[in-house]
PDB file of C-alpha atoms in Angstrom:
ATOM      1  CA  MET A   1       0.000   0.000   0.000  1.00  0.00           C
ATOM      2  CA  ALA A   2       1.355   3.438  -0.961  1.00  0.00           C
ATOM      3  CA  THR A   3       2.176   5.894   1.780  1.00  0.00           C
ATOM      4  CA  SER A   4       0.809   9.448   1.772  1.00  0.00           C
ATOM      5  CA  VAL A   5       4.269  10.729   0.781  1.00  0.00           C
ATOM      6  CA  GLN A   6       4.364   8.329  -2.191  1.00  0.00           C
ATOM      7  CA  LYS A   7       0.826   9.357  -3.210  1.00  0.00           C
ATOM      8  CA  ARG A   8       1.786  13.032  -2.988  1.00  0.00           C
ATOM      9  CA  ARG A   9       4.896  12.449  -5.135  1.00  0.00           C
ATOM     10  CA  SER A  10       2.823  10.535  -7.707  1.00  0.00           C
ATOM     11  CA  PHE A  11       0.248  13.342  -7.786  1.00  0.00           C
ATOM     12  CA  ILE A  12       2.970  15.966  -8.235  1.00  0.00           C
ATOM     13  CA  ALA A  13       4.622  13.968 -11.031  1.00  0.00           C
ATOM     14  CA  VAL A  14       1.298  13.402 -12.857  1.00  0.00           C
ATOM     15  CA  SER A  15       0.336  17.071 -12.394  1.00  0.00           C
ATOM     16  CA  ALA A  16       3.679  18.225 -13.786  1.00  0.00           C
ATOM     17  CA  LEU A  17       3.391  15.862 -16.759  1.00  0.00           C
ATOM     18  CA  LEU A  18      -0.200  16.933 -17.449  1.00  0.00           C
ATOM     19  CA  GLY A  19       0.732  20.612 -17.110  1.00  0.00           C
ATOM     20  CA  ALA A  20       3.652  20.199 -19.517  1.00  0.00           C
ATOM     21  CA  SER A  21       1.371  18.417 -22.012  1.00  0.00           C
ATOM     22  CA  ILE A  22      -1.262  21.156 -21.829  1.00  0.00           C
ATOM     23  CA  TYR A  23       1.446  23.831 -22.226  1.00  0.00           C
ATOM     24  CA  ALA A  24       2.908  22.053 -25.270  1.00  0.00           C
ATOM     25  CA  VAL A  25      -0.511  21.790 -26.935  1.00  0.00           C
ATOM     26  CA  SER A  26      -1.506  25.378 -26.146  1.00  0.00           C
ATOM     27  CA  ALA A  27       1.909  26.794 -27.122  1.00  0.00           C
ATOM     28  CA  SER A  28       1.839  25.073 -30.502  1.00  0.00           C
ATOM     29  CA  ALA A  29      -1.751  26.162 -31.130  1.00  0.00           C
ATOM     30  CA  ALA A  30      -1.221  29.775 -30.030  1.00  0.00           C
ATOM     31  CA  PRO A  31      -1.492  32.330 -32.847  1.00  0.00           C
ATOM     32  CA  PRO A  32       1.237  34.928 -33.349  1.00  0.00           C
ATOM     33  CA  MET A  33       1.067  37.796 -30.843  1.00  0.00           C
ATOM     34  CA  ASP A  34       0.126  40.361 -33.492  1.00  0.00           C
ATOM     35  CA  LYS A  35      -3.286  38.715 -33.851  1.00  0.00           C
ATOM     36  CA  HIS A  36      -4.062  39.716 -30.255  1.00  0.00           C
ATOM     37  CA  TYR A  37      -4.038  43.437 -31.083  1.00  0.00           C
ATOM     38  CA  TYR A  38      -7.181  44.986 -32.512  1.00  0.00           C
ATOM     39  CA  LEU A  39      -9.314  48.089 -32.820  1.00  0.00           C
ATOM     40  CA  PRO A  40     -12.989  48.123 -31.775  1.00  0.00           C
ATOM     41  CA  ASP A  41     -15.215  45.679 -33.665  1.00  0.00           C
ATOM     42  CA  ALA A  42     -18.714  46.487 -34.972  1.00  0.00           C
ATOM     43  CA  ALA A  43     -20.362  46.090 -31.555  1.00  0.00           C
ATOM     44  CA  ALA A  44     -17.702  48.156 -29.784  1.00  0.00           C
ATOM     45  CA  LEU A  45     -18.005  50.950 -32.378  1.00  0.00           C
ATOM     46  CA  LYS A  46     -21.365  51.808 -30.785  1.00  0.00           C
ATOM     47  CA  ILE A  47     -19.406  52.651 -27.624  1.00  0.00           C
ATOM     48  CA  VAL A  48     -16.206  54.197 -29.033  1.00  0.00           C
ATOM     49  CA  SER A  49     -14.924  54.920 -32.528  1.00  0.00           C
ATOM     50  CA  VAL A  50     -11.166  54.768 -33.044  1.00  0.00           C
ATOM     51  CA  ALA A  51      -9.392  55.914 -36.198  1.00  0.00           C
ATOM     52  CA  LYS A  52      -5.753  56.328 -37.158  1.00  0.00           C
ATOM     53  CA  THR A  53      -6.478  59.748 -38.648  1.00  0.00           C
ATOM     54  CA  GLY A  54      -9.154  62.407 -38.367  1.00  0.00           C
ATOM     55  CA  ASN A  55      -9.934  65.875 -37.124  1.00  0.00           C
ATOM     56  CA  ALA A  56      -9.485  65.953 -33.366  1.00  0.00           C
ATOM     57  CA  ALA A  57     -10.782  68.765 -31.164  1.00  0.00           C
ATOM     58  CA  ALA A  58      -8.106  68.019 -28.553  1.00  0.00           C
ATOM     59  CA  GLU A  59      -4.977  65.923 -28.025  1.00  0.00           C
ATOM     60  CA  VAL A  60      -3.684  64.173 -24.934  1.00  0.00           C
ATOM     61  CA  ILE A  61      -0.157  62.782 -24.815  1.00  0.00           C
ATOM     62  CA  VAL A  62       0.067  59.625 -22.720  1.00  0.00           C
ATOM     63  CA  LEU A  63       3.592  58.691 -21.658  1.00  0.00           C
ATOM     64  CA  THR A  64       4.891  55.349 -20.473  1.00  0.00           C
ATOM     65  CA  GLU A  65       7.092  55.996 -17.474  1.00  0.00           C
ATOM     66  CA  ALA A  66       9.692  53.777 -15.858  1.00  0.00           C
ATOM     67  CA  VAL A  67       9.132  54.246 -12.124  1.00  0.00           C
ATOM     68  CA  ALA A  68      11.654  51.617 -10.969  1.00  0.00           C
ATOM     69  CA  ILE A  69      13.666  49.570 -13.456  1.00  0.00           C
ATOM     70  CA  LYS A  70      16.728  47.345 -13.167  1.00  0.00           C
ATOM     71  CA  GLU A  71      18.976  49.851 -14.966  1.00  0.00           C
ATOM     72  CA  THR A  72      18.286  52.789 -12.641  1.00  0.00           C
ATOM     73  CA  GLY A  73      16.760  51.264  -9.475  1.00  0.00           C
ATOM     74  CA  PRO A  74      16.178  51.829  -6.671  1.00  0.00           C
ATOM     75  CA  LYS A  75      17.543  48.327  -6.279  1.00  0.00           C
ATOM     76  CA  GLU A  76      15.485  47.566  -3.142  1.00  0.00           C
ATOM     77  CA  THR A  77      12.253  48.435  -4.929  1.00  0.00           C
ATOM     78  CA  VAL A  78      13.127  46.375  -8.007  1.00  0.00           C
ATOM     79  CA  ALA A  79      14.140  43.443  -5.776  1.00  0.00           C
ATOM     80  CA  LYS A  80      10.831  43.559  -3.885  1.00  0.00           C
ATOM     81  CA  PHE A  81       8.343  44.507  -6.640  1.00  0.00           C
ATOM     82  CA  GLY A  82      10.143  43.890  -9.926  1.00  0.00           C
ATOM     83  CA  GLU A  83      10.224  46.584 -12.585  1.00  0.00           C
ATOM     84  CA  VAL A  84       7.457  49.163 -12.123  1.00  0.00           C
ATOM     85  CA  TYR A  85       5.954  51.247 -14.937  1.00  0.00           C
ATOM     86  CA  ALA A  86       3.094  53.746 -15.145  1.00  0.00           C
ATOM     87  CA  PHE A  87       1.026  55.682 -17.650  1.00  0.00           C
ATOM     88  CA  SER A  88       1.097  59.463 -17.301  1.00  0.00           C
ATOM     89  CA  PRO A  89      -1.464  60.890 -17.005  1.00  0.00           C
ATOM     90  CA  THR A  90      -3.513  58.193 -15.308  1.00  0.00           C
ATOM     91  CA  PHE A  91      -6.743  60.176 -15.579  1.00  0.00           C
ATOM     92  CA  ILE A  92      -8.191  61.781 -18.716  1.00  0.00           C
ATOM     93  CA  ALA A  93     -11.544  63.577 -19.042  1.00  0.00           C
ATOM     94  CA  VAL A  94     -13.204  63.945 -22.462  1.00  0.00           C
ATOM     95  CA  GLN A  95     -16.680  64.796 -23.682  1.00  0.00           C
ATOM     96  CA  ARG A  96     -18.971  62.387 -25.454  1.00  0.00           C
ATOM     97  CA  GLU A  97     -18.974  62.811 -29.264  1.00  0.00           C
ATOM     98  CA  VAL A  98     -15.863  65.053 -29.234  1.00  0.00           C
ATOM     99  CA  PRO A  99     -12.996  63.506 -31.256  1.00  0.00           C
ATOM    100  CA  THR A 100      -9.865  63.421 -29.096  1.00  0.00           C
ATOM    101  CA  MET A 101      -6.440  62.278 -30.247  1.00  0.00           C
ATOM    102  CA  LEU A 102      -4.546  60.132 -27.784  1.00  0.00           C
ATOM    103  CA  THR A 103      -0.846  59.960 -28.615  1.00  0.00           C
ATOM    104  CA  PHE A 104       1.067  57.269 -26.746  1.00  0.00           C
ATOM    105  CA  TRP A 105       4.803  57.781 -26.280  1.00  0.00           C
ATOM    106  CA  ASN A 106       6.613  54.621 -25.267  1.00  0.00           C
ATOM    107  CA  LEU A 107       9.759  56.137 -23.793  1.00  0.00           C
ATOM    108  CA  GLN A 108      11.494  52.853 -22.970  1.00  0.00           C
ATOM    109  CA  PRO A 109      14.173  51.707 -25.437  1.00  0.00           C
ATOM    110  CA  ASP A 110      13.856  48.019 -24.561  1.00  0.00           C
ATOM    111  CA  ASP A 111      10.327  47.472 -23.204  1.00  0.00           C
ATOM    112  CA  GLU A 112       7.100  46.927 -25.091  1.00  0.00           C
ATOM    113  CA  HIS A 113       3.862  48.092 -23.552  1.00  0.00           C
ATOM    114  CA  ASP A 114       0.277  47.750 -24.665  1.00  0.00           C
ATOM    115  CA  PHE A 115      -2.940  49.704 -24.268  1.00  0.00           C
ATOM    116  CA  MET A 116      -6.196  47.920 -23.521  1.00  0.00           C
ATOM    117  CA  LEU A 117      -9.398  49.936 -23.233  1.00  0.00           C
ATOM    118  CA  ALA A 118     -12.353  48.533 -21.304  1.00  0.00           C
ATOM    119  CA  SER A 119     -15.923  49.835 -21.326  1.00  0.00           C
ATOM    120  CA  PRO A 120     -17.760  50.868 -18.147  1.00  0.00           C
ATOM    121  CA  ASP A 121     -19.121  47.287 -18.220  1.00  0.00           C
ATOM    122  CA  SER A 122     -15.510  45.940 -18.180  1.00  0.00           C
ATOM    123  CA  GLU A 123     -15.690  44.653 -21.773  1.00  0.00           C
ATOM    124  CA  VAL A 124     -12.336  44.968 -23.566  1.00  0.00           C
ATOM    125  CA  LEU A 125     -12.954  47.185 -26.586  1.00  0.00           C
ATOM    126  CA  MET A 126      -9.488  47.357 -28.123  1.00  0.00           C
ATOM    127  CA  HIS A 127      -5.874  46.292 -27.617  1.00  0.00           C
ATOM    128  CA  LEU A 128      -2.867  48.126 -29.091  1.00  0.00           C
ATOM    129  CA  LYS A 129       0.830  47.298 -29.048  1.00  0.00           C
ATOM    130  CA  LEU A 130       3.127  50.173 -28.035  1.00  0.00           C
ATOM    131  CA  LEU A 131       6.571  49.421 -29.428  1.00  0.00           C
ATOM    132  CA  PRO A 132       9.747  50.762 -27.758  1.00  0.00           C
ATOM    133  CA  LEU A 133      10.663  54.366 -28.574  1.00  0.00           C
ATOM    134  CA  THR A 134       7.563  55.009 -30.680  1.00  0.00           C
ATOM    135  CA  LYS A 135       4.682  57.443 -30.833  1.00  0.00           C
ATOM    136  CA  THR A 136       1.322  55.876 -31.631  1.00  0.00           C
ATOM    137  CA  SER A 137      -1.709  58.109 -32.250  1.00  0.00           C
ATOM    138  CA  TYR A 138      -5.420  57.381 -32.606  1.00  0.00           C
ATOM    139  CA  VAL A 139      -8.491  59.617 -32.665  1.00  0.00           C
ATOM    140  CA  PHE A 140     -11.050  58.413 -30.116  1.00  0.00           C
ATOM    141  CA  THR A 141     -14.715  59.444 -30.212  1.00  0.00           C
ATOM    142  CA  PHE A 142     -16.674  58.094 -27.257  1.00  0.00           C
ATOM    143  CA  HIS A 143     -20.395  57.516 -27.829  1.00  0.00           C
ATOM    144  CA  ARG A 144     -21.231  56.526 -24.257  1.00  0.00           C
ATOM    145  CA  GLU A 145     -20.637  58.347 -20.994  1.00  0.00           C
ATOM    146  CA  GLY A 146     -18.940  56.724 -18.045  1.00  0.00           C
ATOM    147  CA  ILE A 147     -15.580  55.604 -16.745  1.00  0.00           C
ATOM    148  CA  PHE A 148     -13.443  53.629 -19.188  1.00  0.00           C
ATOM    149  CA  ASN A 149     -10.475  51.832 -17.641  1.00  0.00           C
ATOM    150  CA  PHE A 150      -7.253  51.422 -19.576  1.00  0.00           C
ATOM    151  CA  TYR A 151      -4.219  49.371 -18.743  1.00  0.00           C
ATOM    152  CA  CYS A 152      -1.042  47.756 -19.955  1.00  0.00           C
ATOM    153  CA  ALA A 153      -1.721  44.035 -19.663  1.00  0.00           C
ATOM    154  CA  VAL A 154       2.032  43.353 -19.604  1.00  0.00           C
ATOM    155  CA  HIS A 155       2.671  45.455 -16.489  1.00  0.00           C
ATOM    156  CA  GLN A 156      -0.148  44.855 -14.047  1.00  0.00           C
ATOM    157  CA  PRO A 157      -1.253  45.845 -11.481  1.00  0.00           C
ATOM    158  CA  GLU A 158       0.522  49.205 -11.532  1.00  0.00           C
ATOM    159  CA  MET A 159       0.190  50.422 -15.135  1.00  0.00           C
ATOM    160  CA  ASN A 160      -3.398  51.587 -15.555  1.00  0.00           C
ATOM    161  CA  GLY A 161      -5.668  54.617 -15.709  1.00  0.00           C
ATOM    162  CA  GLN A 162      -9.154  55.913 -16.447  1.00  0.00           C
ATOM    163  CA  ILE A 163     -10.925  57.974 -19.072  1.00  0.00           C
ATOM    164  CA  LEU A 164     -13.978  59.809 -17.798  1.00  0.00           C
ATOM    165  CA  VAL A 165     -16.433  60.487 -20.619  1.00  0.00           C
ATOM    166  CA  LEU A 166     -18.613  63.452 -19.731  1.00  0.00           C
ATOM    167  CA  PRO A 167     -21.957  64.406 -21.357  1.00  0.00           C
ATOM    168  CA  ALA A 168     -21.848  66.026 -24.788  1.00  0.00           C
ATOM    169  CA  ARG A 169     -21.670  69.800 -24.976  1.00  0.00           C
ATOM    170  CA  ALA A 170     -24.984  71.615 -25.023  1.00  0.00           C
ATOM    171  CA  LYS A 171     -25.756  73.125 -28.419  1.00  0.00           C
TER     172      LYS A 171
END
C-alpha cells in the first residue's frame, strides 16, 4: 500500500506531466502575438470609434514611465516589486462625441507596452501594441458616458488609468 508521501509524489509527477502536455498543446496552437491586437469591432463601435487619422478637437499625450527599473533602481524596490511602470497621465476627461487624439509615447528603449481599453461594463474594446521608442496616435470618439479603464496588460497591477467620458456639450 502506498504511503501518503508516495501518493503526494505521484500526484505531483502526474500534475507536472499533465501541465507540460497542456502547455505544449496550447503553445503550438497559439497564434502569433500580433493577432491579439485589434481596434474596436462592430459592436464596440457603438461605444467608441477609433481611427488612425481624423480631425481631433483636442490631443492628450500619454507617456509610459519607468518608475523603478533594473537599470536605474532603486535596487530595493526592483528586488521587492520587480520593474514598475506607469502611464502618465492616469486620468483623462473627455466629452462624449468630441474627437480626441490620444498619442502614446513609449519612452522605454527596450520594453514593449500595450494599451487595452475597457468599457464601463468591463468589456475589452481594443488592444494596441506600443513598441519601444515610438509614438502611436489614434483619434477616439466616445459615444457613451462613463468611466473607461485602460491598462497595460504586460505590467499589471501598476500600469493603468481611467478615461472619464462626460456628457456632450450643449448646443
